[in-house]
Short mmCIF file of C-alpha atoms and ligand atoms in Angstrom, two decimals:
data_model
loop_
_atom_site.label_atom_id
_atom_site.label_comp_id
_atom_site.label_asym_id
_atom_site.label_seq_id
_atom_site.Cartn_x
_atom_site.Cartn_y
_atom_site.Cartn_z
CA UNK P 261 -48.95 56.76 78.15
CA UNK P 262 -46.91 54.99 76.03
CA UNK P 263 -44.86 52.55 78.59
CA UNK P 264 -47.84 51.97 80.85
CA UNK P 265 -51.20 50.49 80.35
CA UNK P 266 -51.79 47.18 79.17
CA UNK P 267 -48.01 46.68 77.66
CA UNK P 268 -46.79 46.93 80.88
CA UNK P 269 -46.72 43.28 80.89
CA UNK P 270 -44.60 42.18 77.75
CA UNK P 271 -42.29 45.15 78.52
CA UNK P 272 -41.34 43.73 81.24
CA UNK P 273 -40.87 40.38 80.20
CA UNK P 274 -39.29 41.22 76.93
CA UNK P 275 -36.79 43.20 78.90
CA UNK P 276 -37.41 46.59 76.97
CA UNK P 277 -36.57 48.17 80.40
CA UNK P 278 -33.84 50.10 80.24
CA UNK P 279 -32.38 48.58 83.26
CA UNK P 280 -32.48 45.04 82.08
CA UNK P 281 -29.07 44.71 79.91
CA UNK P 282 -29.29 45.43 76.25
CA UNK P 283 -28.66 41.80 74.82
CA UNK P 284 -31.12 39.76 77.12
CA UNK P 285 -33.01 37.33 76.14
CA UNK P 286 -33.41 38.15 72.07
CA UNK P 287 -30.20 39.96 70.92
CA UNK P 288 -28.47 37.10 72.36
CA UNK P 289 -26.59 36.08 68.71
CA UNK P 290 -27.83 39.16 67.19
CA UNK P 291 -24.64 40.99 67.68
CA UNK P 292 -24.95 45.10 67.68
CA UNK P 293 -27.49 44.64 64.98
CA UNK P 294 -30.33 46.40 67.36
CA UNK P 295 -29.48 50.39 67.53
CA UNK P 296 -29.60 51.40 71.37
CA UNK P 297 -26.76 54.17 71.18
CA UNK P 298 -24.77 56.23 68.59
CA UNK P 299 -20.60 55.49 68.46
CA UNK P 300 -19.13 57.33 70.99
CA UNK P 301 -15.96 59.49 69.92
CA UNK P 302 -17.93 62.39 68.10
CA UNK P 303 -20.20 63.70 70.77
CA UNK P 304 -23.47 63.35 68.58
CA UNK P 305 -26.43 62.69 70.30
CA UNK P 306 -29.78 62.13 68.37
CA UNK P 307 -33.59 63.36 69.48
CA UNK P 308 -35.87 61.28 68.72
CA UNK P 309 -39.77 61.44 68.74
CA UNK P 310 -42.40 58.83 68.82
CA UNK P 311 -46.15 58.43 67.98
CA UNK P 312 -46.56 61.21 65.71
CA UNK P 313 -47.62 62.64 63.53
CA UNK P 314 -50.58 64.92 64.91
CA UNK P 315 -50.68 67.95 63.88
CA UNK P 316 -51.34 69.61 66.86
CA UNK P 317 -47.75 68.26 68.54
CA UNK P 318 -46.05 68.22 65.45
CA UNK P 319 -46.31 71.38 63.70
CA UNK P 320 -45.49 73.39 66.73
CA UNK P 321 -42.51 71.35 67.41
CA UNK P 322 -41.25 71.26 63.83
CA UNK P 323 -41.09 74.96 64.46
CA UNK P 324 -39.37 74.44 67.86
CA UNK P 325 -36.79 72.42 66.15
CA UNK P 326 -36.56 74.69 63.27
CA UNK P 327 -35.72 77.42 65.80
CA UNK P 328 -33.18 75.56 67.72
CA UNK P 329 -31.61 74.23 63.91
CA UNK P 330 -31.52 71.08 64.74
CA UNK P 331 -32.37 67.94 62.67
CA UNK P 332 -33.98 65.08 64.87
CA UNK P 333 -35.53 61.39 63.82
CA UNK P 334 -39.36 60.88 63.95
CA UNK P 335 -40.70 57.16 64.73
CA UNK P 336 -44.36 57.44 62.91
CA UNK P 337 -47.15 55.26 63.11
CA UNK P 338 -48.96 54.24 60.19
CA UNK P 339 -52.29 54.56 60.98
CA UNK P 340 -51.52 58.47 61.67
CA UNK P 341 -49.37 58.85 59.11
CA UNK P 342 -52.09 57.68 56.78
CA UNK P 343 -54.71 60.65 57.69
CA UNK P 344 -51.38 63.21 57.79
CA UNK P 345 -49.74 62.68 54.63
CA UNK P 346 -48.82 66.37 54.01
CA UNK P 347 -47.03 66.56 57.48
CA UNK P 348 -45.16 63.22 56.72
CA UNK P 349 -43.80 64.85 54.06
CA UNK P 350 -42.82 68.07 55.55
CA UNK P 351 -41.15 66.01 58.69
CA UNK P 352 -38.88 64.79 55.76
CA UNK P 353 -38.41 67.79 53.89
CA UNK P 354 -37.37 69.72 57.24
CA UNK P 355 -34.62 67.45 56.91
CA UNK P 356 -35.51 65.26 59.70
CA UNK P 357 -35.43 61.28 59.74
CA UNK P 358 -38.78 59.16 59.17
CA UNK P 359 -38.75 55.48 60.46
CA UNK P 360 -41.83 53.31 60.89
CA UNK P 361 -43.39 52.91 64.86
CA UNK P 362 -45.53 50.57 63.60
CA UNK P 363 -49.00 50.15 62.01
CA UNK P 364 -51.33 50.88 65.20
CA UNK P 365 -48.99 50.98 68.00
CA UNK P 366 -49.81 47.60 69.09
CA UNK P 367 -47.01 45.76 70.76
CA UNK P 368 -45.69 42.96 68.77
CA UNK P 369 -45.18 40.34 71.23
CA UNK P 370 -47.05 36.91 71.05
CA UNK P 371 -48.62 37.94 67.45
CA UNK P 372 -49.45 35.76 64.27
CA UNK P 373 -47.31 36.66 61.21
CA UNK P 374 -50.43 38.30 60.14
CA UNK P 375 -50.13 41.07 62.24
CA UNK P 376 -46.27 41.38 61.69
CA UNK P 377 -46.83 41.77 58.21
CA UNK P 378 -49.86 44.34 59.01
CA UNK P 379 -47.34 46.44 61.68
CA UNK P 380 -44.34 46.28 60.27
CA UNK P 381 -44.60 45.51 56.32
CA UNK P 382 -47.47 47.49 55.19
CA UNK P 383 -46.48 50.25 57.86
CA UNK P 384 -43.32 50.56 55.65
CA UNK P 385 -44.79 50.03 52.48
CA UNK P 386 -47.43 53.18 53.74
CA UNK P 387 -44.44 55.26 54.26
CA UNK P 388 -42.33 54.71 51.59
CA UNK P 389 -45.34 55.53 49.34
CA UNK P 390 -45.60 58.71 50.93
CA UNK P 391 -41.96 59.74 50.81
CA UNK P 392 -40.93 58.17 47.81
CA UNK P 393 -38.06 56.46 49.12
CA UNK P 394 -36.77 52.96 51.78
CA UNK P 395 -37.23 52.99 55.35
CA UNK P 396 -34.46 52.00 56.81
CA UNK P 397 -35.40 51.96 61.32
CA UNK P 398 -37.74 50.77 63.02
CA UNK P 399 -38.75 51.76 66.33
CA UNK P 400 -40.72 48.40 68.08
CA UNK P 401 -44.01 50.16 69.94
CA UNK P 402 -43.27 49.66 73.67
CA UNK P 403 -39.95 48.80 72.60
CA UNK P 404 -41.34 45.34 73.11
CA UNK P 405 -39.69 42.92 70.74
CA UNK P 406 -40.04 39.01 70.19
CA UNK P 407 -37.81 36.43 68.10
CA UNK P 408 -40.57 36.78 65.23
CA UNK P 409 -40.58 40.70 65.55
CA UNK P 410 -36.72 40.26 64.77
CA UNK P 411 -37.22 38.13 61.99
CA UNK P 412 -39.58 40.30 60.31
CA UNK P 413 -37.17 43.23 60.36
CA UNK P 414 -34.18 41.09 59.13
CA UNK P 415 -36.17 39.99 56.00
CA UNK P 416 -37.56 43.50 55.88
CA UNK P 417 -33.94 45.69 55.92
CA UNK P 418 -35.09 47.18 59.02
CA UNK P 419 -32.96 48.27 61.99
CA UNK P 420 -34.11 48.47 65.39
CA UNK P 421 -33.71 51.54 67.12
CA UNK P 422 -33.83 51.72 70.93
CA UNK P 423 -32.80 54.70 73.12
CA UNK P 424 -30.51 55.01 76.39
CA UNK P 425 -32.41 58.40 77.39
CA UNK P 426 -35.93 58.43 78.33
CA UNK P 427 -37.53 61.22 79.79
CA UNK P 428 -40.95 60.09 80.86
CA UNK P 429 -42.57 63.13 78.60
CA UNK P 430 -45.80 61.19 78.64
CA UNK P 431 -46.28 61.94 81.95
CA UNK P 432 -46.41 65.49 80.46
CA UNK P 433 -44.17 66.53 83.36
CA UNK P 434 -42.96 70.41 83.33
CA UNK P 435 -40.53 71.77 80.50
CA UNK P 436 -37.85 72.31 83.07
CA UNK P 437 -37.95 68.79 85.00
CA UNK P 438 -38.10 67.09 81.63
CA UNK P 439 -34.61 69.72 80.69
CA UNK P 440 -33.23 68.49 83.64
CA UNK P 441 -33.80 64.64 82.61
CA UNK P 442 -32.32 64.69 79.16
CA UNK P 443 -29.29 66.78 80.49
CA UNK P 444 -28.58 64.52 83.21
CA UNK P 445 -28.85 60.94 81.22
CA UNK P 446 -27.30 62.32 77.54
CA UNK P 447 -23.86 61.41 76.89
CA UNK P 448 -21.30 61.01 74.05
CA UNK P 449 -23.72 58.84 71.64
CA UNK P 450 -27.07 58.89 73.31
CA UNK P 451 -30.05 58.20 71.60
CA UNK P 452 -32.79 60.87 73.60
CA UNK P 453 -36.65 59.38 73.45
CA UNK P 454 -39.38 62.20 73.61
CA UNK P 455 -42.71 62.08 71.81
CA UNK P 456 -45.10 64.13 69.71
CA UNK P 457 -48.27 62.05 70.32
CA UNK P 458 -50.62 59.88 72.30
CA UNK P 459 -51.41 63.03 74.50
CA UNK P 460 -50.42 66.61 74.78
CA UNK P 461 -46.98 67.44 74.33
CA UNK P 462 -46.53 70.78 75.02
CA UNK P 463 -44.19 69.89 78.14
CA UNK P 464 -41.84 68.17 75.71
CA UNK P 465 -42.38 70.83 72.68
CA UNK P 466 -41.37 73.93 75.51
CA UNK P 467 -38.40 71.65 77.04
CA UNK P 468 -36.82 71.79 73.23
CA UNK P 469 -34.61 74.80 73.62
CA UNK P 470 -33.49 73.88 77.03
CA UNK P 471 -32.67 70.98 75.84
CA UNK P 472 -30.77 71.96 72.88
CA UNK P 473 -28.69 74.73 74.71
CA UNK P 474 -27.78 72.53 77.71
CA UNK P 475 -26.60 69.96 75.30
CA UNK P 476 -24.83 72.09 72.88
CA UNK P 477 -23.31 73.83 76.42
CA UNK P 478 -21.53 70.29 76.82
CA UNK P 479 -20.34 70.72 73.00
CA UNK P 480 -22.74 67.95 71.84
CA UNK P 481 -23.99 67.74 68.32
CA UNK P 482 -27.09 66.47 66.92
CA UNK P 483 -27.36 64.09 64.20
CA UNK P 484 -30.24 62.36 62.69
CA UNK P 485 -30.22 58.63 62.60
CA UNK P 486 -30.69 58.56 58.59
ZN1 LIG T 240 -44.67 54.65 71.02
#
């Protein structure tokens, strides 16, 4: 669901694709400013999860990570995050990392400042009501960006976060094949993309263990990008 669709369009000419390389077009002078991986060196790898929070992905796979003892970094959208206060807050108190995904999930390419501020500065300002303390990331819906995207974010504090692994869990593929991915594409430093909305995620929820062992099997560790 969440690559597909309608922002299939700006994706591609944004050059969010994964095979496009990481500076084109708009990181061009930016520098490493936008977050795709984690410094190799200390084999950490981070899991990250978009779209949430709904309760019916997210409590499950708060438990799933709980299991596993992992920490991992949650992208939330406002909008959801809004009617789910209580589970914002127990994301964060699990010890995992919060960072805004933007108001509605809208992809910010093309858009007025009006909707920047809506997405990305009152998404924030939602957020850091309910926690009681700065967002600092900023996952772009889509991962589609745009100069005035970037410019909101500077003036904001915000970091972009990308990701180097993608599994495709919105195609709700089986536990094992979505294992298989993530094992295959995570390296020193990668930053894994997985989801816990827009659709059923029990594929993704199951694949955690899997996951977890086949990573710590290659003497990975997981961090949280806090
Ligand atoms: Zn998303």
């Amino acid at each position: 669901m969440c690559l597909c669709s309608f922002a299939a369009l700006p994706v591609l000419i944004l050059g969010m694709a994964p095979w496009i390389p990481r500076r084109f077009i708009f990181e061009i002078g930016l520098g490493s400013w936008p977050l795709w991986r984690l410094p190799s060196g200390d084999r950490d790898v981070a899991l990250t999860f978009d779209d949430g929070p709904e309760p019916a992905n997210t409590e499950p796979l708060l438990e799933a990570l709980e299991g596993c003892g992992i920490s991992a970094s949650f992208f939330l959208t406002g909008e959801k995050a809004e009617k789910n206060r209580d589970l914002v807050r127990r994301i964060r108190a699990a010890g995992h990392a919060v960072g805004c995904h933007g108001m509605s999930h809208a992809p910010l390419a093309f858009r007025t400042r009006a909707v920047l501020v809506k997405e990305v500065e009152d998404a924030v300002d939602l957020l850091e009501d309910i926690l009681g303390e700065q967002i600092f990331l900023y996952r772009p819906a889509y991962g589609v960006r745009s100069p005035g995207l970037y410019r909101m974010l500077r003036q904001q504090g915000l970091r972009p976060v990308f990701w180097d692994v993608m599994a495709y869990d919105w195609r709700e593929p089986p536990a094992e094949v979505l294992v298989g991915r993530v094992l295959r594409g995570a390296r020193d430093g990668s930053i894994i993309l997985l989801h816990d909305g827009n659709g059923p995620r029990a594929s993704t929820i199951e694949a955690i263990p899997g996951i977890v062992k086949g990573l710590r099997d290659k003497d990975m560790r997981f961090v949280t990008l806090s």
